[in-house]
Coordinates of C-alpha atoms and ligand atoms in Angstrom, one line a residue:
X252 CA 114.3 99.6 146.0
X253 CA 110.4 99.2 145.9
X254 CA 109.3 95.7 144.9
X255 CA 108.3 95.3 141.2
X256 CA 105.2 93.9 140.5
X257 CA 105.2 90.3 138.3
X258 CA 103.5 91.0 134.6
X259 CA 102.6 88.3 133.2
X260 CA 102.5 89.3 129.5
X261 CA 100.3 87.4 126.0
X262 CA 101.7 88.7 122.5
X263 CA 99.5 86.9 119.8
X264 CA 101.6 86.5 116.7
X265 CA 105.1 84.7 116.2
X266 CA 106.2 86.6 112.7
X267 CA 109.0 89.1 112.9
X268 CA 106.9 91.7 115.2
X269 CA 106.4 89.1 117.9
X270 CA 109.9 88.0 117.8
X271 CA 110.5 91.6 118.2
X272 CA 109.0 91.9 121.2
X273 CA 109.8 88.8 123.2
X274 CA 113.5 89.5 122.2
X275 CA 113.0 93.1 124.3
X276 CA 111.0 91.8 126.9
X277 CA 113.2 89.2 127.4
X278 CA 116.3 91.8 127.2
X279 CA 114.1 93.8 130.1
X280 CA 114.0 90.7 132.4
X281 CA 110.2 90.6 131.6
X282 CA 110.5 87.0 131.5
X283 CA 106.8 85.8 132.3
X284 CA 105.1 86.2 128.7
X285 CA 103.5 83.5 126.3
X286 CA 103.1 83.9 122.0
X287 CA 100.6 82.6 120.9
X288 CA 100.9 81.8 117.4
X289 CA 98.2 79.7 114.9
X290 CA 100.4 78.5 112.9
X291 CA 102.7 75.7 113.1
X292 CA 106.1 77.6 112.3
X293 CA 107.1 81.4 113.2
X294 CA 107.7 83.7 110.6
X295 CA 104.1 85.4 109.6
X296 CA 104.0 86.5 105.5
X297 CA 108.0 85.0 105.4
X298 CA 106.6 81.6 106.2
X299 CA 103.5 82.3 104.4
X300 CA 105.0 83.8 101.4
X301 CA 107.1 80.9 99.1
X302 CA 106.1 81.9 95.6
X303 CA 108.9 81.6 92.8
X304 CA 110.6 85.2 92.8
X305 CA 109.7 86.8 96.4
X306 CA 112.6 88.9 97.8
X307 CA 112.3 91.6 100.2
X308 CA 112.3 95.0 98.3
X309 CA 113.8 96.7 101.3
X310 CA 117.4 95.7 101.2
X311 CA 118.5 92.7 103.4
X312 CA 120.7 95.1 105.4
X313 CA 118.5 97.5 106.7
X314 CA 115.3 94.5 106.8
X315 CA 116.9 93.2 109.7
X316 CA 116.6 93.7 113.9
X317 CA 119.4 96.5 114.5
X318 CA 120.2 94.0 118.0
X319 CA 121.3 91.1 115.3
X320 CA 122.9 92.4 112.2
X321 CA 123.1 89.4 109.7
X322 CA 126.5 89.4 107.7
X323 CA 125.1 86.4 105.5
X324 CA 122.5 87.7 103.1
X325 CA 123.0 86.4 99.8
X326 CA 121.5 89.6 98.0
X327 CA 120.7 93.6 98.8
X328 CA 117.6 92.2 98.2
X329 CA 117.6 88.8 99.5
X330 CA 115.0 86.0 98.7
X331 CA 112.4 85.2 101.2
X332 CA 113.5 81.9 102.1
X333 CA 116.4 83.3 103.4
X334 CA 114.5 86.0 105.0
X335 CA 112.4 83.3 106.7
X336 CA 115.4 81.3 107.6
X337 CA 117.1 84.2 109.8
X338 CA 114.4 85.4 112.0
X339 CA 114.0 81.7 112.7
X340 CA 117.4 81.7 113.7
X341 CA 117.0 84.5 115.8
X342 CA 114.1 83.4 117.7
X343 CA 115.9 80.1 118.2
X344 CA 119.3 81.5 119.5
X345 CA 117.6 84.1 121.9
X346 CA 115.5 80.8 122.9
X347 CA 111.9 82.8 122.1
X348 CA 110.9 79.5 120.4
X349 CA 110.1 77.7 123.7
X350 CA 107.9 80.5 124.6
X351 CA 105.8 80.4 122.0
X352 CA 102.5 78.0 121.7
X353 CA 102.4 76.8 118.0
X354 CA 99.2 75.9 116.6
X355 CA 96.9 77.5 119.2
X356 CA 95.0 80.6 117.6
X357 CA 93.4 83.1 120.1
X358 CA 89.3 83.2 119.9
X359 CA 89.4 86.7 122.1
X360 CA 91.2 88.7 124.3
X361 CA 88.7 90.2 127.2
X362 CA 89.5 92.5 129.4
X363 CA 88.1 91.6 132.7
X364 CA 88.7 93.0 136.1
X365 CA 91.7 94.6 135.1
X366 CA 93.3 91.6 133.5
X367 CA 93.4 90.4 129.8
X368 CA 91.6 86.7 129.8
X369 CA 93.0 85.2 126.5
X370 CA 90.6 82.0 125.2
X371 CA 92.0 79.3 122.9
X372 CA 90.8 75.7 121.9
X373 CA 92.6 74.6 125.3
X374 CA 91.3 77.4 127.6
X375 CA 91.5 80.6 129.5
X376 CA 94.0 82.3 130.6
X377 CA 94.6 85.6 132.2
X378 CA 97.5 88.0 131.6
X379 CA 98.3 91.7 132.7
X380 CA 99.1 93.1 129.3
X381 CA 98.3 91.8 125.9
X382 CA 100.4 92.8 123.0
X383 CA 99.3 92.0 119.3
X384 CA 101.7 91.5 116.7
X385 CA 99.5 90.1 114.2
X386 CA 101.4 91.5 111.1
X387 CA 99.1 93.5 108.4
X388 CA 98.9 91.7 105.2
X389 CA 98.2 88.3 106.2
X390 CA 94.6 87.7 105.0
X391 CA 94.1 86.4 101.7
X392 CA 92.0 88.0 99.5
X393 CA 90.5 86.1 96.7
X394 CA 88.8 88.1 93.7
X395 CA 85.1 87.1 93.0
X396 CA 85.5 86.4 89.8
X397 CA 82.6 84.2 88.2
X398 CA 83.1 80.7 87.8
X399 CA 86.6 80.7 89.4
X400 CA 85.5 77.9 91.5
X401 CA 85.1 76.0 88.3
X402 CA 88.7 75.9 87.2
X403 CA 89.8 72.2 86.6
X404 CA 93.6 72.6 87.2
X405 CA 95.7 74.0 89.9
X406 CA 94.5 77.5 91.6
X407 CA 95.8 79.3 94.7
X408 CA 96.8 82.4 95.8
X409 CA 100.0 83.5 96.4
X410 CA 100.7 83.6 99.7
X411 CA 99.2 79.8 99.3
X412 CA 101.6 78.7 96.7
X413 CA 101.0 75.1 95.9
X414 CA 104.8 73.8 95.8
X415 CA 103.4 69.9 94.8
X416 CA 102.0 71.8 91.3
X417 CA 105.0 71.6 88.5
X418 CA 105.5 74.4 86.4
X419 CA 107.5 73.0 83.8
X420 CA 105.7 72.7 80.2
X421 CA 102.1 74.5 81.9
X422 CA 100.5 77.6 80.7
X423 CA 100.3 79.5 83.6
X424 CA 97.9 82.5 84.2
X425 CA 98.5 85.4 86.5
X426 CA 96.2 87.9 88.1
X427 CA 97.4 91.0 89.8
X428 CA 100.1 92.9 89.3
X429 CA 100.6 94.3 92.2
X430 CA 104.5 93.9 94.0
X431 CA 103.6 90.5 94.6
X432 CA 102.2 89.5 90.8
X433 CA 105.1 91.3 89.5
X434 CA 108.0 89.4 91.6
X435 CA 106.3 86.2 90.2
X436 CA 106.0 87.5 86.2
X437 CA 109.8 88.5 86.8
X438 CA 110.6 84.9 88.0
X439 CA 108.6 83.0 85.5
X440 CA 108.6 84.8 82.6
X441 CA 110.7 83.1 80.0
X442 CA 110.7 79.7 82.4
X443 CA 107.3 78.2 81.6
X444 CA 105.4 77.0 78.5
X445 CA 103.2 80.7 78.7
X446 CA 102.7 83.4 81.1
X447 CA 99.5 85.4 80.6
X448 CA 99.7 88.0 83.0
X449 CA 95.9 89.7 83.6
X450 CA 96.4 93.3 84.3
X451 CA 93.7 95.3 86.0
X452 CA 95.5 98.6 86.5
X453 CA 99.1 98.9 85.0
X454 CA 102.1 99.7 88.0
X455 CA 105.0 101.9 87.7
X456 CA 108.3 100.1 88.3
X457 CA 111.2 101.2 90.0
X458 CA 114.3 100.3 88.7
X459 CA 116.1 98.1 91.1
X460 CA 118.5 95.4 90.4
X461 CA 119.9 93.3 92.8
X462 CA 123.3 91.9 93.4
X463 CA 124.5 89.6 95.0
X464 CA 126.8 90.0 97.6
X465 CA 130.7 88.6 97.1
X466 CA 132.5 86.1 99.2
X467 CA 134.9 88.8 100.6
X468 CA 132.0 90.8 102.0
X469 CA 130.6 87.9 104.0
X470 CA 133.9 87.4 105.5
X471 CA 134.8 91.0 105.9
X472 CA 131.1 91.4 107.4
X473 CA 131.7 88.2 109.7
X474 CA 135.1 89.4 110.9
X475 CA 133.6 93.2 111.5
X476 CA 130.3 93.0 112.6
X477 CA 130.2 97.0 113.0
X478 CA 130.2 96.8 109.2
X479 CA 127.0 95.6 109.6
X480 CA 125.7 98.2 111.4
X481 CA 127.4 100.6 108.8
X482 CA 125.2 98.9 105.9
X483 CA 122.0 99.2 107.7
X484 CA 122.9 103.2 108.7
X485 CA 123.8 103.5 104.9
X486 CA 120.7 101.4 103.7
X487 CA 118.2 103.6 106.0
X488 CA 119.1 107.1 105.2
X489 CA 118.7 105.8 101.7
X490 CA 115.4 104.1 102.3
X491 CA 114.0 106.6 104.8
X492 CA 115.7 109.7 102.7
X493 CA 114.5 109.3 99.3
X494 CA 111.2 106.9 99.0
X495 CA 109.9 107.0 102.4
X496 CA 110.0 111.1 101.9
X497 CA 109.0 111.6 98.5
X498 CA 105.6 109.9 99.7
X499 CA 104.9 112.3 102.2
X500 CA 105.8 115.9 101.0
X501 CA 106.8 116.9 97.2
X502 CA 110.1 117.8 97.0
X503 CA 113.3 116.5 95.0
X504 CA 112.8 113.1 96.2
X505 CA 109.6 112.6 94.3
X506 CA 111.1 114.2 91.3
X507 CA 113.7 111.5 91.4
X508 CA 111.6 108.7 92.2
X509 CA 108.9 109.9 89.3
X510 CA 111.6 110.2 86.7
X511 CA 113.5 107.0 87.5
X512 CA 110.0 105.2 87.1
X513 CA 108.9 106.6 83.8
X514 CA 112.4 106.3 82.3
X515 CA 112.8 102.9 83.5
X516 CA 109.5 101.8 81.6
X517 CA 110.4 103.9 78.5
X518 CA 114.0 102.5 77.8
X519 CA 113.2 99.1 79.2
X520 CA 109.9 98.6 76.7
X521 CA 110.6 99.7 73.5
X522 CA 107.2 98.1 71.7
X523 CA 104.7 101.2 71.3
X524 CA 101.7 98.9 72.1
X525 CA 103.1 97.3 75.1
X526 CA 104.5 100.2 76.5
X527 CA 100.8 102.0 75.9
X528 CA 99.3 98.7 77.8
X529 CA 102.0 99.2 80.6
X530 CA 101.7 102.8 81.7
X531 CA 99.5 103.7 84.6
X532 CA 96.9 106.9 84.8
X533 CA 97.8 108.1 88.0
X534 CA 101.3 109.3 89.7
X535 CA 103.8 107.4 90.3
X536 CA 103.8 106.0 94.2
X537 CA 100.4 106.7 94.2
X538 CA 99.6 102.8 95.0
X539 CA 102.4 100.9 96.8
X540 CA 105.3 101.6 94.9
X541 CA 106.5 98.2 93.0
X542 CA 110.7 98.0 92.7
X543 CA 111.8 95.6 90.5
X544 CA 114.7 94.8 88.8
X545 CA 113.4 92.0 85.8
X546 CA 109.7 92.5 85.3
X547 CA 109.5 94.5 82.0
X548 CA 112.7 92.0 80.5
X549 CA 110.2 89.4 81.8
X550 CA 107.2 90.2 79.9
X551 CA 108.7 90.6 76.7
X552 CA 110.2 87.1 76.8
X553 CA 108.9 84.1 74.4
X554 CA 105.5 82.9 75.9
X555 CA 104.5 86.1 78.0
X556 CA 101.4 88.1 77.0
X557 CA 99.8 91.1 79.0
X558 CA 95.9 90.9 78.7
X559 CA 94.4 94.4 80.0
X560 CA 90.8 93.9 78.7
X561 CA 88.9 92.8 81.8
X562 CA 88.2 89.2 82.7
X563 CA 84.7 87.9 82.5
X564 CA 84.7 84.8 84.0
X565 CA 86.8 81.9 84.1
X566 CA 85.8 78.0 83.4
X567 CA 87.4 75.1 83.3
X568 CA 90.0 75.1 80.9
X569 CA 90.9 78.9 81.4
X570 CA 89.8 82.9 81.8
X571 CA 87.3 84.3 79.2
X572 CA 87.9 88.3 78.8
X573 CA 85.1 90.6 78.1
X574 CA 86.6 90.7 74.5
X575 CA 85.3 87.3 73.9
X576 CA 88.8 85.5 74.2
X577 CA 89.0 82.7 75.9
X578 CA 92.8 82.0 77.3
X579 CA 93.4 78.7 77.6
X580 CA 95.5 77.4 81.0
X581 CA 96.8 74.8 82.7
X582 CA 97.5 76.7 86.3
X583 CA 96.1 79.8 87.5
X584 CA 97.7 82.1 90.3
X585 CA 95.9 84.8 92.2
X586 CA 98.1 87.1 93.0
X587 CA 95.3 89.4 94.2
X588 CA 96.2 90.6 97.4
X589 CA 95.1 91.1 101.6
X590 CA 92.2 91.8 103.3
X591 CA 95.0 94.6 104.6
X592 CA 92.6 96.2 107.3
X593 CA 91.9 92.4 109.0
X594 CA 94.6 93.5 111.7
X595 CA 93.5 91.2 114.8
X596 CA 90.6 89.7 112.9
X597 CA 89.5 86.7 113.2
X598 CA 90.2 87.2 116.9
X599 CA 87.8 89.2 119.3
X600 CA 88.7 92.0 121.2
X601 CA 86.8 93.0 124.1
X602 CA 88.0 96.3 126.2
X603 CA 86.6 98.3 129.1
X604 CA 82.3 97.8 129.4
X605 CA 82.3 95.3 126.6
X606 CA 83.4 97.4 124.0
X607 CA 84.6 95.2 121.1
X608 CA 87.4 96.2 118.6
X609 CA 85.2 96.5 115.8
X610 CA 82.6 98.6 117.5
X611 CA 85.5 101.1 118.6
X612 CA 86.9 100.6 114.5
X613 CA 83.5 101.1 113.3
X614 CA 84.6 104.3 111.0
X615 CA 88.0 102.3 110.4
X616 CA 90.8 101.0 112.6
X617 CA 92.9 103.8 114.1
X618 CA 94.9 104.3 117.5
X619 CA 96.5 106.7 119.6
X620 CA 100.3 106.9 117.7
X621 CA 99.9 103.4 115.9
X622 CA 100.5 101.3 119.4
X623 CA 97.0 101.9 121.6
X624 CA 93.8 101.9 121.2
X625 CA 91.3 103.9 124.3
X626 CA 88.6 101.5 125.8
X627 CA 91.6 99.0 125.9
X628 CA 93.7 99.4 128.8
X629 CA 96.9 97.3 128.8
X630 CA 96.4 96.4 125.4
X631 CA 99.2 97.4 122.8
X632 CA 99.6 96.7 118.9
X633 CA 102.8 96.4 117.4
X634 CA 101.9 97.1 113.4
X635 CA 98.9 98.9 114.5
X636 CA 96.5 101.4 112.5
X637 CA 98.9 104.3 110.6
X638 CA 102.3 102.5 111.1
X639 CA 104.5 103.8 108.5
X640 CA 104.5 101.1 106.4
X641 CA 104.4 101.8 102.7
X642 CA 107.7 100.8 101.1
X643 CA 109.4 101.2 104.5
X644 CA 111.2 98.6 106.3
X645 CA 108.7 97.0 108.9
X646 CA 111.4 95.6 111.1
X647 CA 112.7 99.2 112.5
X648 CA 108.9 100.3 113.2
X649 CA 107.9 97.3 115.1
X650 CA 111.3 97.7 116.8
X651 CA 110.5 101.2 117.7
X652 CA 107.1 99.9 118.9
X653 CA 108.4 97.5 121.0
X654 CA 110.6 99.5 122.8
X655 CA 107.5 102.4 123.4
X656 CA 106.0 99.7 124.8
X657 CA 108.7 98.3 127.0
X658 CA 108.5 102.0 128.4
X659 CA 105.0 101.5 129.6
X660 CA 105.6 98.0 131.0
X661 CA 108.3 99.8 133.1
X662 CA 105.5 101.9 134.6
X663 CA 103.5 99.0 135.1
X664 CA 106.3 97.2 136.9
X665 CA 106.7 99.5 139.5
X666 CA 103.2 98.9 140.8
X667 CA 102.1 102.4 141.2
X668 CA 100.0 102.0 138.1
X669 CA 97.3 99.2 137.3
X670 CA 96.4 100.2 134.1
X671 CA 97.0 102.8 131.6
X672 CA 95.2 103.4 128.1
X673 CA 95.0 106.3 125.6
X674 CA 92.8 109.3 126.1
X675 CA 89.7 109.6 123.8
X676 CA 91.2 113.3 123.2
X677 CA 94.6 112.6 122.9
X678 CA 93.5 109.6 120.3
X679 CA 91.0 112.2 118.1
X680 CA 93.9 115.0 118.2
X681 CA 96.2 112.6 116.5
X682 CA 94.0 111.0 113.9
X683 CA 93.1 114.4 113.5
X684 CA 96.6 115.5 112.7
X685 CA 97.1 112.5 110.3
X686 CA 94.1 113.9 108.3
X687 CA 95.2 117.1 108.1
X688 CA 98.9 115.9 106.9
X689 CA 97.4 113.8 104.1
X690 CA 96.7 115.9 101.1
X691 CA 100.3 117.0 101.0
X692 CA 100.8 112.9 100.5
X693 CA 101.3 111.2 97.2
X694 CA 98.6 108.4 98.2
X695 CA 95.7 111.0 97.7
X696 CA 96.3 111.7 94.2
X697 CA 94.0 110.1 92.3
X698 CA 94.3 106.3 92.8
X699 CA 93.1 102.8 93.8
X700 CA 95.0 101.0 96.6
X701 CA 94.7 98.9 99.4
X702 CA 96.4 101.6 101.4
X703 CA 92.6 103.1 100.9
X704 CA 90.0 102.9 104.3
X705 CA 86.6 102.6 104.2
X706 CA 86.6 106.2 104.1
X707 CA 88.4 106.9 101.1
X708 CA 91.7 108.2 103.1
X709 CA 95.0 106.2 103.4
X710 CA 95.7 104.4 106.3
X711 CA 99.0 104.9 106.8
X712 CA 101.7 107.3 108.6
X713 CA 101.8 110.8 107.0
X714 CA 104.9 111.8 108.2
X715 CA 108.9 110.6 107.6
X716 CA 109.7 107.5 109.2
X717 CA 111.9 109.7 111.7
X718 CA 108.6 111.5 113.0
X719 CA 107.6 108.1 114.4
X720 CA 110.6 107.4 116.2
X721 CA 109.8 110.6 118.0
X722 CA 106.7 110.1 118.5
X723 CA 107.4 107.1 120.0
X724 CA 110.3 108.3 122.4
X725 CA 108.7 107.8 125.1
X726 CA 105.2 107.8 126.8
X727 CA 103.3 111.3 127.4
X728 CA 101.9 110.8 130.5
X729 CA 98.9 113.6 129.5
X730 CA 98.0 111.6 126.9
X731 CA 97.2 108.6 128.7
X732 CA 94.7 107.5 131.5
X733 CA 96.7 106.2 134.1
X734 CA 94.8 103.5 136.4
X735 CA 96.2 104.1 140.3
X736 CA 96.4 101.1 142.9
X737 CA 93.9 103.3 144.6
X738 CA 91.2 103.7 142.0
Ligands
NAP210 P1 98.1 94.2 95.8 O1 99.2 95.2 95.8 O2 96.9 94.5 96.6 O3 97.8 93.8 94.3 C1 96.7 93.0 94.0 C2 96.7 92.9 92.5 O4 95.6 92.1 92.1 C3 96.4 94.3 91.8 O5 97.1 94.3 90.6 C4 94.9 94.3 91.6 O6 94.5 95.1 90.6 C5 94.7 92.8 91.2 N1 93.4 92.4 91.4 C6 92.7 92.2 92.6 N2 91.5 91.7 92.4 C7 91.4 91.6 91.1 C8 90.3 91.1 90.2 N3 89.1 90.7 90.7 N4 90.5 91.1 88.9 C9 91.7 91.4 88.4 N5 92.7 91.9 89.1 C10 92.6 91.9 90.4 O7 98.7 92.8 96.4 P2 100.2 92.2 96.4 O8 100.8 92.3 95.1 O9 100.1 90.9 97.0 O10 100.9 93.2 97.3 C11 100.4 93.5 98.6 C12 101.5 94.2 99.4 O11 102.3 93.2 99.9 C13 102.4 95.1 98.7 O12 101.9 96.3 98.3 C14 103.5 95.1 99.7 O13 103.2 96.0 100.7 C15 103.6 93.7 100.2 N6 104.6 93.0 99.4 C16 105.8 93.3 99.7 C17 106.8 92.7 99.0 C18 108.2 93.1 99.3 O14 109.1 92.8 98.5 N7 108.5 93.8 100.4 C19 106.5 91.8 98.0 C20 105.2 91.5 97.7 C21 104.2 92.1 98.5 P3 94.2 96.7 90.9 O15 95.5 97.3 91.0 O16 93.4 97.1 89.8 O17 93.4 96.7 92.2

């Protein structure tokens, strides 16, 4: 057998993609690869994320790695410290946490006589293949909202939550109602002194409630791990055959999903004038569907007001509306969402002839298949541009990812091939093909969402969650330059 060439391999980002990955390469015997991670802890948006309420609305079952089937969740929809705790476990027990370098964000990645040279605080260092798995909702973004700044008491976002900050006895305000703002209404409505919720544009709710698992399944599910494997089969043609393809083509699914959502707010708020203040102007799915099994019970508890007039500004004791009103508060939470096309950012990325990332993203990030980007040999993204990833779980598309990419490391191994990247042509075709899929799409119909580009169009996989797998079977040699030993 031909000797197989070394890779020495970087993945920046230690969340659940990253894990991902090392787990495979490692599985491969691709055992020469670093993580970088910034952070002090793995995890990404489940360390991150710690505000009262979070769960996963993907159920626990199927929101897990199919190599490590979890018979311990608490919940279908477990909470996120739990979510947190497990792929911590994983990354311990398949020893990944040795390989990773906490602490140590990557400044760029160039690509320089055929090698990626990765710069950190502490150096350079140069790799064969670099592999980012920097997760896609992890930047902040904070609304620019006059006189925020001014606020006396407590104010952070929520993927920021100040845990030192009591709740008990404080008047809490909340802006955004997106899946995040409503996990945290649904948690502390009812609990605190007041919950004025600020809502910009009203969300339709999915009922979901969520139970919690009994003893007897734990041990039944510790004794037979294939029942495991059973509840994440049955948990993905659910997830994959009703939301995930009611989103993408019309059809019974979206009949379903539209009904469940307007019955759900009808019988759930009776009250004429909150109910009015509660439904949304635009289809349902439309913006990234919220599931949620408390949130309307929530905001008709003691203490809870919805505000929908706008908010003017907000001083020190609280948030004036454009009404005039001035709500007073003790502790304000912006729940306002990511900078959701950040990607790699703030790390460079320089390809072939000093071509940066941005300059190839210019119009908007996009790739060839979600994984590679042309200019940028070697280089592939795990999460990337158009990954399926509204209301789908994220842990079977990085998985599929992974493994595409695994294919392509084989090739490298063999030492035939140098360096392979997308084709400019191949790369257009695609994106072309996502366009043209769009309009049948439930994201174009008329809304506001950070699913929305720069151009107006939704960055996201236009297709069933199954088209990606295939997709992603394996490499197509035509669509890729392929770098020779001779060239
Ligand atoms: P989001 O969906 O972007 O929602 C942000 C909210 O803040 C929206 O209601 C938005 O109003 C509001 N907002 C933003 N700027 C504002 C301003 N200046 N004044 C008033 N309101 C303002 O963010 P998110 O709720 O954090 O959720 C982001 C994504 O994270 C989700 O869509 C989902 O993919 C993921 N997530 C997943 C889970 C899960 O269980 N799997 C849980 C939480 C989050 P508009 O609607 O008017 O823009």
């Amino acid at each position: 057998m031909a000797e197989q060439r070394a890779l020495r391999i970087a993945i920046v980002g230690a969340g659940m993609s990253g894990i991902c990955m090392g787990v495979k390469l490692q599985d491969a015997g691709l055992d020469d690869f670093l993580i970088y991670e910034a952070a002090d802890e793995v995890g990404g948006t489940w360390r991150d994320n710690t505000y009262p309420g979070l769960t996963c609305d993907v159920p626990s079952r199927f929101y897990s790695y199919s190599f490590r089937p979890n018979p311990e969740w608490s919940h279908v929809y477990s909470p996120g410290s739990e979510i947190q705790s497990y792929f911590r476990q994983v990354a311990t027990e398949r020893g990944i946490l040795s390989r990773i370098r906490f602490g140590t964000p990557v400044e760029s990645a160039r690509y320089e006589q055929g090698r990626w040279m990765v710069t950190t605080a502490d150096g350079d260092e140069r790799f064969d293949v670099l592999i980012t798995a920097t997760g896609v909702l992890r930047v902040p973004r904070y609304p620019a909202i006059p006189g925020l700044q001014t606020f006396a008491g407590p104010c952070f976002h929520s993927a920021r939550w100040d845990h030192s900050v009591s709740l008990a006895g404080k008047r809490i305000g909340l802006i955004g109602t997106g899946s995040t703002g409503v996990q945290i209404a649904a948690e502390l409505g009812g609990k605190v002194r007041g919950l004025t919720v600020f809502q910009r544009t009203p969300q339709w709710v999915f009922p979901t409630p969520n139970p919690r698992y009994s003893r007897l399944t734990t041990v039944l599910l510790r004794r037979w791990p294939a029942l495991c494997r059973i509840g994440y089969r049955f948990w993905q043609n659910v997830f994959e055959g009703i939301p995930a393809r009611a989103v993408v083509e019309p059809g019974w699914q979206r009949r379903i999903m539209v009904t469940l959502c307007r019955v759900n707010l009808r019988l759930s708020v009776r009250d004429l004038e909150l109910r009015r203040k509660l439904t949304p102007g635009y289809h349902p799915m439309c913006k990234r569907q919220v599931f949620a099994g408390h949130y309307y019970r929530a905001l008709q508890k003691p203490g809870v007001q919805v505000v929908t007039e706008a908010i003017d500004n907000v001083d020190a004791t609280g948030v004036v509306t454009a009404d005039g009103v001035h709500h007073e508060l003790d502790v304000l939470v912006l729940a306002t969402g990511f900078d959701a096309h950040a990607y790699v950012h703030p790390m460079t990325v320089v390809g072939e002839r000093g071509l940066t990332l941005e300059e190839a993203w210019a119009e908007g990030p996009h790739a060839y298949r979600s994984v590679a980007v042309p200019g940028f040999p070697n280089m592939f993204m795990l999460i990337g541009p158009h990954s399926p990833i509204g209301n789908q779980s994220l842990v079977i598309i990085a998985e599929t990812q992974a493994e595409y990419v695994l294919r392509w490391l084989d090739h490298l191994r063999s030492g035939q091939v140098v360096a392979v990247e997308p084709t400019d042509s191949a790369t257009k075709e695609y994106n072309e093909d996502i366009k043209a899929a769009l309009p049948q799409t439930v994201w174009v119909t008329g809304c506001n969402s950070w699913y929305l580009g720069k151009d107006g169009l939704p960055e996201l996989f236009p297709w069933r969650p199954g088209r990606h797998r295939e997709l992603l079977s394996g490499p197509e040699l035509a669509h890729f330059e392929v770098h020779t030993a001779e060239r």
